[in-house]
Coordinates of C-alpha atoms and ligand atoms in Angstrom, one line a residue:
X18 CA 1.9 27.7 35.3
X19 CA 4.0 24.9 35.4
X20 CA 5.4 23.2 32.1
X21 CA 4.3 20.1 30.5
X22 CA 7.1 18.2 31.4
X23 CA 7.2 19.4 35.0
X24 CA 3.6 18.4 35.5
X25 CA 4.2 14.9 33.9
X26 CA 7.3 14.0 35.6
X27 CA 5.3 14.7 39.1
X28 CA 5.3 11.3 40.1
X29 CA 3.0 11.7 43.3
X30 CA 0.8 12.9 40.3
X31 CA 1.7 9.5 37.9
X32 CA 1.6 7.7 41.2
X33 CA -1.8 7.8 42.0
X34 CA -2.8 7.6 38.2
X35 CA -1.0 4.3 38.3
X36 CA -2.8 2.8 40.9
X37 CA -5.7 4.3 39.8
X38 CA -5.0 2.3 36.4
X39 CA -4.1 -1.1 38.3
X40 CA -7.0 -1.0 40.7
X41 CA -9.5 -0.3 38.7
X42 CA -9.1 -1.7 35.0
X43 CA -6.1 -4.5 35.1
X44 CA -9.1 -7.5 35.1
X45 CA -11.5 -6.0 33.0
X46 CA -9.2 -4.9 30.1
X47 CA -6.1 -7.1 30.4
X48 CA -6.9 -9.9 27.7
X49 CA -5.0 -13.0 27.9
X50 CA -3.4 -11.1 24.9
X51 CA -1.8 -8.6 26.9
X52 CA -0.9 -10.5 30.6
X53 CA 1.7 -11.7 28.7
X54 CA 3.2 -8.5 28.1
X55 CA 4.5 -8.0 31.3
X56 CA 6.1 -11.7 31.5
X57 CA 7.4 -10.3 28.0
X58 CA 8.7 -6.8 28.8
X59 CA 10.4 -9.1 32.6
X60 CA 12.7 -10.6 29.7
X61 CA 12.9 -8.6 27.2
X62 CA 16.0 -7.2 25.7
X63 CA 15.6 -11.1 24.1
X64 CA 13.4 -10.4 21.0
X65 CA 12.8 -13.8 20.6
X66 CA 10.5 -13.6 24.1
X67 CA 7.5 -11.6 22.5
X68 CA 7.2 -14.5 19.2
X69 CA 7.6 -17.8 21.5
X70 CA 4.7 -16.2 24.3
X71 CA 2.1 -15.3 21.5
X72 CA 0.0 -18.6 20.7
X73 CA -2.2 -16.9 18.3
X74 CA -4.2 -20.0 17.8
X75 CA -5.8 -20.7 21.6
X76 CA -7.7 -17.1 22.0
X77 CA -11.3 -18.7 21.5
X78 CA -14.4 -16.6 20.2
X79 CA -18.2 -17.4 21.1
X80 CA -18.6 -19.9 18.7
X81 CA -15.8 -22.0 19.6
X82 CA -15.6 -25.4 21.6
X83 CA -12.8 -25.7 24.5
X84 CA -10.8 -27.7 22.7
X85 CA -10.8 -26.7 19.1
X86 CA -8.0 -24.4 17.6
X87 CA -8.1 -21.1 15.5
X88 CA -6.7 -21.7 11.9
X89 CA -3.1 -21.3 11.7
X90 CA -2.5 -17.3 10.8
X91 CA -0.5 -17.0 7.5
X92 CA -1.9 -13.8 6.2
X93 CA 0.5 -11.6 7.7
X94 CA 0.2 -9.2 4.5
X95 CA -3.6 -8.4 4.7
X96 CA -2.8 -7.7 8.7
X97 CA -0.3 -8.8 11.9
X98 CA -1.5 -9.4 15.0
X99 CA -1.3 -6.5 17.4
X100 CA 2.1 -7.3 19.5
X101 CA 0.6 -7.3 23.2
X102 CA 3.2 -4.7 24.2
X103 CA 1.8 -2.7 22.0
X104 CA -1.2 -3.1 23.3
X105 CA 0.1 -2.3 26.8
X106 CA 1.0 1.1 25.9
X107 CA -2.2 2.1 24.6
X108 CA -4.4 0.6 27.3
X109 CA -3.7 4.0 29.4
X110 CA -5.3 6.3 26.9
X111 CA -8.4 4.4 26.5
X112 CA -9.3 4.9 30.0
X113 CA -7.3 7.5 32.2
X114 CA -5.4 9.7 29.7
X115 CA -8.4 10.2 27.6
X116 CA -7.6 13.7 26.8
X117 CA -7.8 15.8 23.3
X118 CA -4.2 16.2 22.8
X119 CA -4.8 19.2 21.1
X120 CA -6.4 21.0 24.4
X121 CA -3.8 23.5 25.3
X122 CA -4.7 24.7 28.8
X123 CA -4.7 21.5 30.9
X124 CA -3.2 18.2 32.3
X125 CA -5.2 16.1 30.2
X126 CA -4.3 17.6 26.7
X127 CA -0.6 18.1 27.9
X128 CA -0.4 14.6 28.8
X129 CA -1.3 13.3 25.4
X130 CA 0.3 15.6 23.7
X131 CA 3.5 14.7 25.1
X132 CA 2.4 11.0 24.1
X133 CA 1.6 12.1 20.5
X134 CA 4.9 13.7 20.1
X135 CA 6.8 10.6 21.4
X136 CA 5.4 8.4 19.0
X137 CA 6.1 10.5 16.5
X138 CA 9.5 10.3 17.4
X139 CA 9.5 6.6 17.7
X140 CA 7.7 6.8 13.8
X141 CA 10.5 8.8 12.7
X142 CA 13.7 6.9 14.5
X143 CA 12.8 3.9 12.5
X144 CA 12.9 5.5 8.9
X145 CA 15.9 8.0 9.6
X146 CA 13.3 11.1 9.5
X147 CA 13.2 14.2 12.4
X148 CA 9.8 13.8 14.2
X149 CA 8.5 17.4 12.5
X150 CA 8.1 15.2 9.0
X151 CA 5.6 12.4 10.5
X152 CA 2.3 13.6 10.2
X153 CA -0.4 11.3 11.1
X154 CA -3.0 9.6 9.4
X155 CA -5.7 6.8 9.5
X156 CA -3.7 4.7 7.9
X157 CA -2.1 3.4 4.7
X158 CA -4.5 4.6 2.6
X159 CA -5.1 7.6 3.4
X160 CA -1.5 8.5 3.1
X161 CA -1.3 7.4 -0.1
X162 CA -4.3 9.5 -1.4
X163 CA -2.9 12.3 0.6
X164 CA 0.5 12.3 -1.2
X165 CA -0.6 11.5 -4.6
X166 CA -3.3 13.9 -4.3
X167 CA -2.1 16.7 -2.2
X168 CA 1.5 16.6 -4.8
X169 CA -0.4 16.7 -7.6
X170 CA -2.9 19.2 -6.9
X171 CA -0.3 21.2 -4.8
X172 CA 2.1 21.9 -8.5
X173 CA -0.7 21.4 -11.1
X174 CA -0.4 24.7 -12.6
X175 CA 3.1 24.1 -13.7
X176 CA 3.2 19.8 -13.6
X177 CA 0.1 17.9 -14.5
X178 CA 2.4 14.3 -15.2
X179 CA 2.6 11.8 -12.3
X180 CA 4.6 7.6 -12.9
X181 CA 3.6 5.1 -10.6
X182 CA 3.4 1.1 -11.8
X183 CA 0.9 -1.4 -12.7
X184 CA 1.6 -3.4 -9.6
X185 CA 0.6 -0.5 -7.0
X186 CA -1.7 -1.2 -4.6
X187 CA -5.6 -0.3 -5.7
X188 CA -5.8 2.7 -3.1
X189 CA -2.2 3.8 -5.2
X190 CA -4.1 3.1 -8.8
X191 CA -7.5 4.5 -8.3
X192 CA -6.2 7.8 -6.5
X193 CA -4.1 8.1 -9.9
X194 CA -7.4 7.5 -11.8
X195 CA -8.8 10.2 -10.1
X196 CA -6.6 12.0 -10.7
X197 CA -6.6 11.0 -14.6
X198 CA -10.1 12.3 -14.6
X199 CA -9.2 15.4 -13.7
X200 CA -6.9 15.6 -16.7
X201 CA -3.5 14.7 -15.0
X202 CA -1.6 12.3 -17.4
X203 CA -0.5 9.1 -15.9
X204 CA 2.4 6.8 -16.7
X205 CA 2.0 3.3 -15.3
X206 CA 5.5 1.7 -15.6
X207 CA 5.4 -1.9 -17.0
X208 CA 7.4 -4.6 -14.6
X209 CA 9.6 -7.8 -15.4
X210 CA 8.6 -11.3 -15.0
X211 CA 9.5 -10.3 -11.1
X212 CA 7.7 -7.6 -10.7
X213 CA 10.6 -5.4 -10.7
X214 CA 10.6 -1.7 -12.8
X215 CA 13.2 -1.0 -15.5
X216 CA 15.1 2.0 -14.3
X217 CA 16.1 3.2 -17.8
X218 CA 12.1 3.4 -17.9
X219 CA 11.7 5.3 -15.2
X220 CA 14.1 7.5 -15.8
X221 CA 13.1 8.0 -20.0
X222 CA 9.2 8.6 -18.5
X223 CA 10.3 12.1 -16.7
X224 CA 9.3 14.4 -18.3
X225 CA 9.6 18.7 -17.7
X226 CA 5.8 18.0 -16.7
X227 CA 6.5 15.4 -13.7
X228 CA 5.9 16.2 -10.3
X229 CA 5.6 13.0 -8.7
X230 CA 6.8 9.2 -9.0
X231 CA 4.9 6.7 -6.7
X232 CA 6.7 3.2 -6.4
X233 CA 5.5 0.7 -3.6
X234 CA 8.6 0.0 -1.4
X235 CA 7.4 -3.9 -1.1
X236 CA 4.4 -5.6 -3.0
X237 CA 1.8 -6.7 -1.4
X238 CA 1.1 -9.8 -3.3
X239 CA 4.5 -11.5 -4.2
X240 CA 6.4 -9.6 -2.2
X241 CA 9.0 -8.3 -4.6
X242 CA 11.3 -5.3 -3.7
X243 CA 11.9 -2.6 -5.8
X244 CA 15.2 -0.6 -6.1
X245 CA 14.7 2.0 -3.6
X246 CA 18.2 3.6 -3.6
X247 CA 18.5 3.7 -7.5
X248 CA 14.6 5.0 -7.5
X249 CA 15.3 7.9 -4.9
X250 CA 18.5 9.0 -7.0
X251 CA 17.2 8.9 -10.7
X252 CA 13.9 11.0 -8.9
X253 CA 16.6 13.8 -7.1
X254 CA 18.7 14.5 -10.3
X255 CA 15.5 14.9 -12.1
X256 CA 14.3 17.1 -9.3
X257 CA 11.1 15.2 -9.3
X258 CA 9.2 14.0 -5.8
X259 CA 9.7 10.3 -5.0
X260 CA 7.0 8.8 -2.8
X261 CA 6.4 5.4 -2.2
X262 CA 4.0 2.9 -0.1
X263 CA 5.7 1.2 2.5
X264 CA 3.1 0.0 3.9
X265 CA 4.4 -3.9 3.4
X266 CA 8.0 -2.3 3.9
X267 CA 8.7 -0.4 7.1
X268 CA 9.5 -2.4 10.2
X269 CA 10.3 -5.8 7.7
X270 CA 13.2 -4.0 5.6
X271 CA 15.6 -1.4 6.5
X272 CA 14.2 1.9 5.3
X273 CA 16.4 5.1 5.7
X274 CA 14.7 8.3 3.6
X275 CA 17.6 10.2 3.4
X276 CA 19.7 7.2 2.2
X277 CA 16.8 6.6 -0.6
X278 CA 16.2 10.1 -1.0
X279 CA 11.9 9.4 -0.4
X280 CA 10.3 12.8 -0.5
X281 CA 7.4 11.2 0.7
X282 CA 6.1 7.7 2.3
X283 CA 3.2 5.7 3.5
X284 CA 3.3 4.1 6.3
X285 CA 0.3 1.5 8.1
X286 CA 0.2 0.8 11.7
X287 CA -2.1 -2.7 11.6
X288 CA 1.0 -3.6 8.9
X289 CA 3.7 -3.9 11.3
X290 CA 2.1 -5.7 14.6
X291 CA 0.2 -1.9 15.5
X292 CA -3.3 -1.0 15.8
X293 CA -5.8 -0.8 12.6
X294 CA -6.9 2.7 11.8
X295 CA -3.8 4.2 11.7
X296 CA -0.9 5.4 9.7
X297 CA 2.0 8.2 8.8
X298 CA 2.9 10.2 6.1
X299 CA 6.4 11.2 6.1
X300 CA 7.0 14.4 4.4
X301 CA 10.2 15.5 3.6
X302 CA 11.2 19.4 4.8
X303 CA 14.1 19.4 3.5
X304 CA 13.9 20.0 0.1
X305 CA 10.5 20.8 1.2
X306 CA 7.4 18.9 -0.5
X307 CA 4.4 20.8 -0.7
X308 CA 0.7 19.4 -0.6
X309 CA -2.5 20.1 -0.9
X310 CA -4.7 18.7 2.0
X311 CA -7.2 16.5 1.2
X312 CA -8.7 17.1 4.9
X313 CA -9.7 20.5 5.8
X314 CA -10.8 21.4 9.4
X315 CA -8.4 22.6 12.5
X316 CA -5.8 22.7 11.2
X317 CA -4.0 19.7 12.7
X318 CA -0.9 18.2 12.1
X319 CA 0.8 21.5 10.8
X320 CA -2.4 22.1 8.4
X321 CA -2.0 18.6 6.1
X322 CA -4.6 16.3 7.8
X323 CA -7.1 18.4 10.0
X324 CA -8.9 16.4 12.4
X325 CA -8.6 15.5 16.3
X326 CA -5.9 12.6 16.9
X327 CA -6.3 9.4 18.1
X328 CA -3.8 9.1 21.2
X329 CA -4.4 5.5 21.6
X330 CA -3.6 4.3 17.9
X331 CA -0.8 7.1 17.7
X332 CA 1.0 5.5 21.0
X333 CA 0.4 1.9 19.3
X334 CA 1.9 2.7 16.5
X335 CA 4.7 4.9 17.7
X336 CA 5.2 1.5 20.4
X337 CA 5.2 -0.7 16.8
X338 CA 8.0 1.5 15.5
X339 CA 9.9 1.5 18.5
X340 CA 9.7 -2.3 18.7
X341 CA 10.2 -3.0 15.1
X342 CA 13.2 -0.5 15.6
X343 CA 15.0 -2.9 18.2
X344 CA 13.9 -6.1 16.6
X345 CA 13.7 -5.7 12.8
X346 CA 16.6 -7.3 12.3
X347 CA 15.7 -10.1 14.4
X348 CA 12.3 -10.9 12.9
X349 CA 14.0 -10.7 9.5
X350 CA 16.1 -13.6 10.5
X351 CA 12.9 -15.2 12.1
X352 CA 10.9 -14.7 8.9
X353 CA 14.0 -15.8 6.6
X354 CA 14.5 -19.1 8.5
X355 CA 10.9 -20.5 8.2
X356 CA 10.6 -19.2 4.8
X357 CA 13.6 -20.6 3.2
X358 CA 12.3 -24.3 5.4
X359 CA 8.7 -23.6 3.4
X360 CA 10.4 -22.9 0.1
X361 CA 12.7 -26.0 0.5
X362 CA 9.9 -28.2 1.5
X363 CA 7.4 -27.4 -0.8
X364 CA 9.8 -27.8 -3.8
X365 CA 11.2 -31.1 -2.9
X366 CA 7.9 -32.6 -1.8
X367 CA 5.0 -30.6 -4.2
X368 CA 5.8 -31.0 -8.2
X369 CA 4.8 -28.7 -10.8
X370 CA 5.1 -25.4 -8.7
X371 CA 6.4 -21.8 -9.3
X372 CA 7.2 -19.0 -6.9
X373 CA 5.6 -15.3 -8.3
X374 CA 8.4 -12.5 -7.4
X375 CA 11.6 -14.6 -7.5
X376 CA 14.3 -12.1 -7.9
X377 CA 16.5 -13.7 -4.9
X378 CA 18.2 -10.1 -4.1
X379 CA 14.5 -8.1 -4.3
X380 CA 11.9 -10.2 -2.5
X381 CA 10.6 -9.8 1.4
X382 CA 10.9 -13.4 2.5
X383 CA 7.8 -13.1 4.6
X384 CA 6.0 -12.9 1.3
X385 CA 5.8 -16.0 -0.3
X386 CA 3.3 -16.8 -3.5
X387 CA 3.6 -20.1 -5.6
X388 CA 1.1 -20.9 -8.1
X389 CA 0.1 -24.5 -7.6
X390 CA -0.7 -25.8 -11.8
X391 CA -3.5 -27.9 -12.3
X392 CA -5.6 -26.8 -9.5
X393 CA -7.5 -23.6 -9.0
X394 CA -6.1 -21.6 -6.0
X395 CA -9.5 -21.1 -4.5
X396 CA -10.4 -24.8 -4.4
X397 CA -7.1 -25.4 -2.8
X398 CA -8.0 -22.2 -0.2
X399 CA -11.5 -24.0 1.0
X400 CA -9.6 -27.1 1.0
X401 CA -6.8 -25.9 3.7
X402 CA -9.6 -24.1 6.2
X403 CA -7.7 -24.4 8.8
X404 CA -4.9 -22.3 8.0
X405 CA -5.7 -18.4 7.1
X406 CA -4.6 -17.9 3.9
X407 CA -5.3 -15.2 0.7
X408 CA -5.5 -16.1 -3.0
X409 CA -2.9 -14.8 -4.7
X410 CA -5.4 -14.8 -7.7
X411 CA -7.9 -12.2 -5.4
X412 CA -10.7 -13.2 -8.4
X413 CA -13.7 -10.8 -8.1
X414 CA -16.5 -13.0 -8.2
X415 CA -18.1 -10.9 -10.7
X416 CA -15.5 -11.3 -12.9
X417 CA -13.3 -14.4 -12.1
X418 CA -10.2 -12.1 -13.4
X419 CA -6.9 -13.2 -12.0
X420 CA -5.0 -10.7 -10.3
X421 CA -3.8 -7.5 -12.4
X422 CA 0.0 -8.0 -10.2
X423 CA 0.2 -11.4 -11.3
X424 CA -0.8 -10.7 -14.9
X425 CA 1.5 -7.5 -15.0
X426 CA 4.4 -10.0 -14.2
X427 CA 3.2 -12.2 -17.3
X428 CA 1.9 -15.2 -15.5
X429 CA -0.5 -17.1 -17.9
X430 CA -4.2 -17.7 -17.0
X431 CA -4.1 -20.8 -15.7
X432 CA -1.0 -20.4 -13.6
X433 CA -2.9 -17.0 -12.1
X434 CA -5.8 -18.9 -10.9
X435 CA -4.1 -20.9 -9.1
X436 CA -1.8 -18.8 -6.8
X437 CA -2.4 -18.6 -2.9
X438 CA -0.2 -16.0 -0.7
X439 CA 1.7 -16.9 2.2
X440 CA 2.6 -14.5 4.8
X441 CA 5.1 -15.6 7.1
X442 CA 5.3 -12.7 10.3
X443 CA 7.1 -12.5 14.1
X444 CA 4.4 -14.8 15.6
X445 CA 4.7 -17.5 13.0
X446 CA 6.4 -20.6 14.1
X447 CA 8.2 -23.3 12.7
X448 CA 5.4 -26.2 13.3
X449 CA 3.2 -23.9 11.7
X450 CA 5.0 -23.8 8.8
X451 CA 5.5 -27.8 9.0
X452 CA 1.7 -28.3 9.6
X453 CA 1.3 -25.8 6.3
X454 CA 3.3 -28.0 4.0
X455 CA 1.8 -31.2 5.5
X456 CA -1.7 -29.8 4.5
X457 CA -0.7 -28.3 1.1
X458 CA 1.0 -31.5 0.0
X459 CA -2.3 -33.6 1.1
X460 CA -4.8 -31.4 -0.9
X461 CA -2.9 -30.4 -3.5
X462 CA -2.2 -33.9 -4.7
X463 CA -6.0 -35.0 -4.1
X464 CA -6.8 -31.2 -6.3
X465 CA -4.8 -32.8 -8.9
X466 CA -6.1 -36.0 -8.7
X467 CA -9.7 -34.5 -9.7
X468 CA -8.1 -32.1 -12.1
X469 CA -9.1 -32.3 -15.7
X470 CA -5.9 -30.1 -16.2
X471 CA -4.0 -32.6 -14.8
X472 CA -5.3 -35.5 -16.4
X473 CA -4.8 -33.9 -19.8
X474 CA -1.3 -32.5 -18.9
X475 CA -0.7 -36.4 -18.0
X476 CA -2.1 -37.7 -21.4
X477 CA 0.9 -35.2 -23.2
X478 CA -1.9 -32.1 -24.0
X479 CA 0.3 -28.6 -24.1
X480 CA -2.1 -26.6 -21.8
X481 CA -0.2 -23.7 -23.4
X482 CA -2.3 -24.1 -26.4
X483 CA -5.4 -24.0 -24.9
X484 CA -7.5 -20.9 -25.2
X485 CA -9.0 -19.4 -22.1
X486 CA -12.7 -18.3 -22.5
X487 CA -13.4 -14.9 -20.7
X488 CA -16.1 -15.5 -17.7
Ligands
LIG27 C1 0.9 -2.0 -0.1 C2 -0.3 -1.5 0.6 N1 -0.6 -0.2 0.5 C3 -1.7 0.2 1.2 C4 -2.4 -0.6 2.0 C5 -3.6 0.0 2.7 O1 -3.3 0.1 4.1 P1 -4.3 0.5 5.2 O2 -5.1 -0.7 5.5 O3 -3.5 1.0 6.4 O4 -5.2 1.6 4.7 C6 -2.1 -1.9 2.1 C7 -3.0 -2.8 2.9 O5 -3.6 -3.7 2.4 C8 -1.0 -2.4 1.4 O6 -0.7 -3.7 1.4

């Protein structure tokens, strides 16, 4: 029989699959998304090619007139936009290479297979990790659950004690809680007025008990950084398992596991210009972590998430890595330049604002949230409708709270309510970022104008004195 490899480097065989691909499916799948891919990949060993070709504001939907644009996209932490050369490579196993990559006996399983394990590999080369520790997942959240769970569960006969922080991101928290019901004790570290943990904390919190610490790499909502290095060593001398969501983090910041000793990490494909519905979970072999599954079936991806692959999202994802591996630095710069011009305009031209996470040496520049005083973040959210934005205040309607990040970092009431989140990614541009601050200076100043807040802080009232009723 021949070998895997033999069969797929027959190129009479990838030949006529080709044309086969071209003939048949270039005009019905090919958005306007992904023709430019090929003008792109013609180009491309410039990064700056894929960002100045992607006009995510002229795609129109059914509802929309020929002429009117979509709302400038500055939610890049809730999702990215799938890069379209991404979106190339997966094309192929939607249609032609459709097969179960865990078929053994046949072309159509080898071949995605072989695609499954180069992504992998693409996963791993971007965090420093062999391809045999990337197992994958549906996405950030269910690594998280997987590595909070599956640790603790895993050592619970000896260790029932797990440290994570009050700023972790709910899927982080509530897996925690669940666990807490199940009687594991739970330390949630307390952070500074940037969102940043105390590392004599952390390391006075182990206890004989510990088996885990889980510390988000890069906050979702302001964006702070925490100290990874510092994190990984105080967890290896206390021979305790670091994990940490990276979800915000990998493919934006230079992660290296072995440099930050992470035992464990979450990583989200739609988070880093990939598909939605999938993630990683690296899993360090050596020392080896062991974990519970929380998926039980085949016995897929060496037994710690059962379940057939998706070759299509795995190839996306494994294309996002290997992109954001060529061009992180790049889009760092990119995201650095229009956030610094953003920062600079809003505080010269918009009084009376405050940037949440402002630790210069720990926060992701492509996360930027400012609390606007006087005005209520989501008035000032319907006000700007043509730019796509998230409160940094995410109230629950039920309960009007402010977020639990922002009040972990201390912010008062007021100042909570009236934060808005600005995510700055590789298809953002610089008039988008112009148009932004034109918009925000407009409404904000008409907000204030109406503002009782306002008024009062005008007549000399200390709003600091005022006491909040609970809603
Ligand atoms: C820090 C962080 N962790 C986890 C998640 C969940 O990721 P996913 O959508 O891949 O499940 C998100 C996404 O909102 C996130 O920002």
């Amino acid at each position: 029989m021949l070998s895997k490899s033999a069969i797929l480097k027959n190129s009479l065989l990838r030949n006529s699959l080709n044309r086969l691909w071209k003939n048949s499916s270039t005009k019905t799948f090919r958005s306007h998304y992904s023709q430019k891919t090929q003008e792109i990949e013609k180009k491309s060993n410039e990064p700056t090619v894929a960002a100045k070709q992607i006009n995510l504001r002229v795609w129109k939907n059914d509802q929309m007139s020929e002429n009117e644009l979509r709302p400038v996209y500055l939610d890049s932490q809730a999702t990215t936009a799938l890069d379209p050369r991404v979106l190339d490579k997966m094309l192929p196993f939607y249609t032609y290479e459709f097969g179960n990559p865990h078929s053994k006996t046949h072309l159509y399983g080898w071949e995605t297979d072989l695609a499954v394990e180069q992504a992998r590999e693409k996963v791993a080369n971007l965090i420093g990790a062999e391809s045999k520790e990337i197992v994958f997942t549906s996405g950030a959240t269910e690594s998280n659950n997987a590595a909070i769970k599956g640790v603790a569960n895993f050592y619970k006969d000896r260790k029932n004690h797990i440290i994570t922080t009050q700023i972790e991101h709910k899927c982080v928290l509530d897996s925690c809680r669940y666990l807490q019901e199940q009687g594991f004790e739970i330390t949630y570290l307390n952070v500074d007025a940037n969102g940043i943990i105390n590392l004599e904390d952390l390391e006075r919190s182990i206890r004989k008990t510990t088996s885990l610490v889980s510390i988000m790499a890069v906050n979702n909502e302001i964006g702070c950084i925490q100290p990874m290095k510092q994190i990984g060593e105080i967890c290896r001398k206390n021979k305790v398992f670091f994990h940490t969501d990276a979800a915000q983090a990998v493919g934006k910041i230079p992660i290296d596991v072995n440099e930050m000793n992470i035992d464990l990490m979450s990583i989200s494909g739609h988070k880093l210009y990939g598909p939605k519905g999938v993630g990683a979970l690296y899993t360090r072999r050596r020392p080896r972590v062991r974990l519970e599954p929380i998926i039980s079936g085949g016995g897929q991806e060496r037994g710690l998430r059962s379940g057939t692959l998706a070759p299509p999202l795995v190839v996306g994802i494994g294309a996002a890595c290997e992109i954001a591996t060529r061009e992180r630095e790049y889009d760092y710069d990119h995201v650095s330049k229009l956030s610094k011009h953003f920062l600079d305009r809003l505080t010269k031209e918009i009084p009376h604002i405050k940037k949440n996470g402002n630790n210069p040496d720990l926060s992701y520049p492509g996360c930027v949230n400012i609390s606007f005083s006087f005005i209520e973040g989501e008035s000032l959210l319907m006000a700007l409708k043509d730019i796509a934005l998230s409160s940094g205040s995410a109230c629950t309607s039920a309960s009007l709270e402010p977020s639990y990040v922002l009040r972990s970092l201390g912010v008062k009431e007021d100042l909570a309510h009236s934060s808005i989140r600005f995510g700055i990614g590789r298809f953002t541009t610089m008039e988008e970022i112009d148009y932004t601050v034109d918009k925000l200076k407009e409404h904000v100043e008409r907000l204030r104008e109406l503002s009782p807040l306002y008024e009062m802080f005008l007549d000399g009232i200390d709003l600091n004195s005022i006491e909040w009723s609970q809603h």
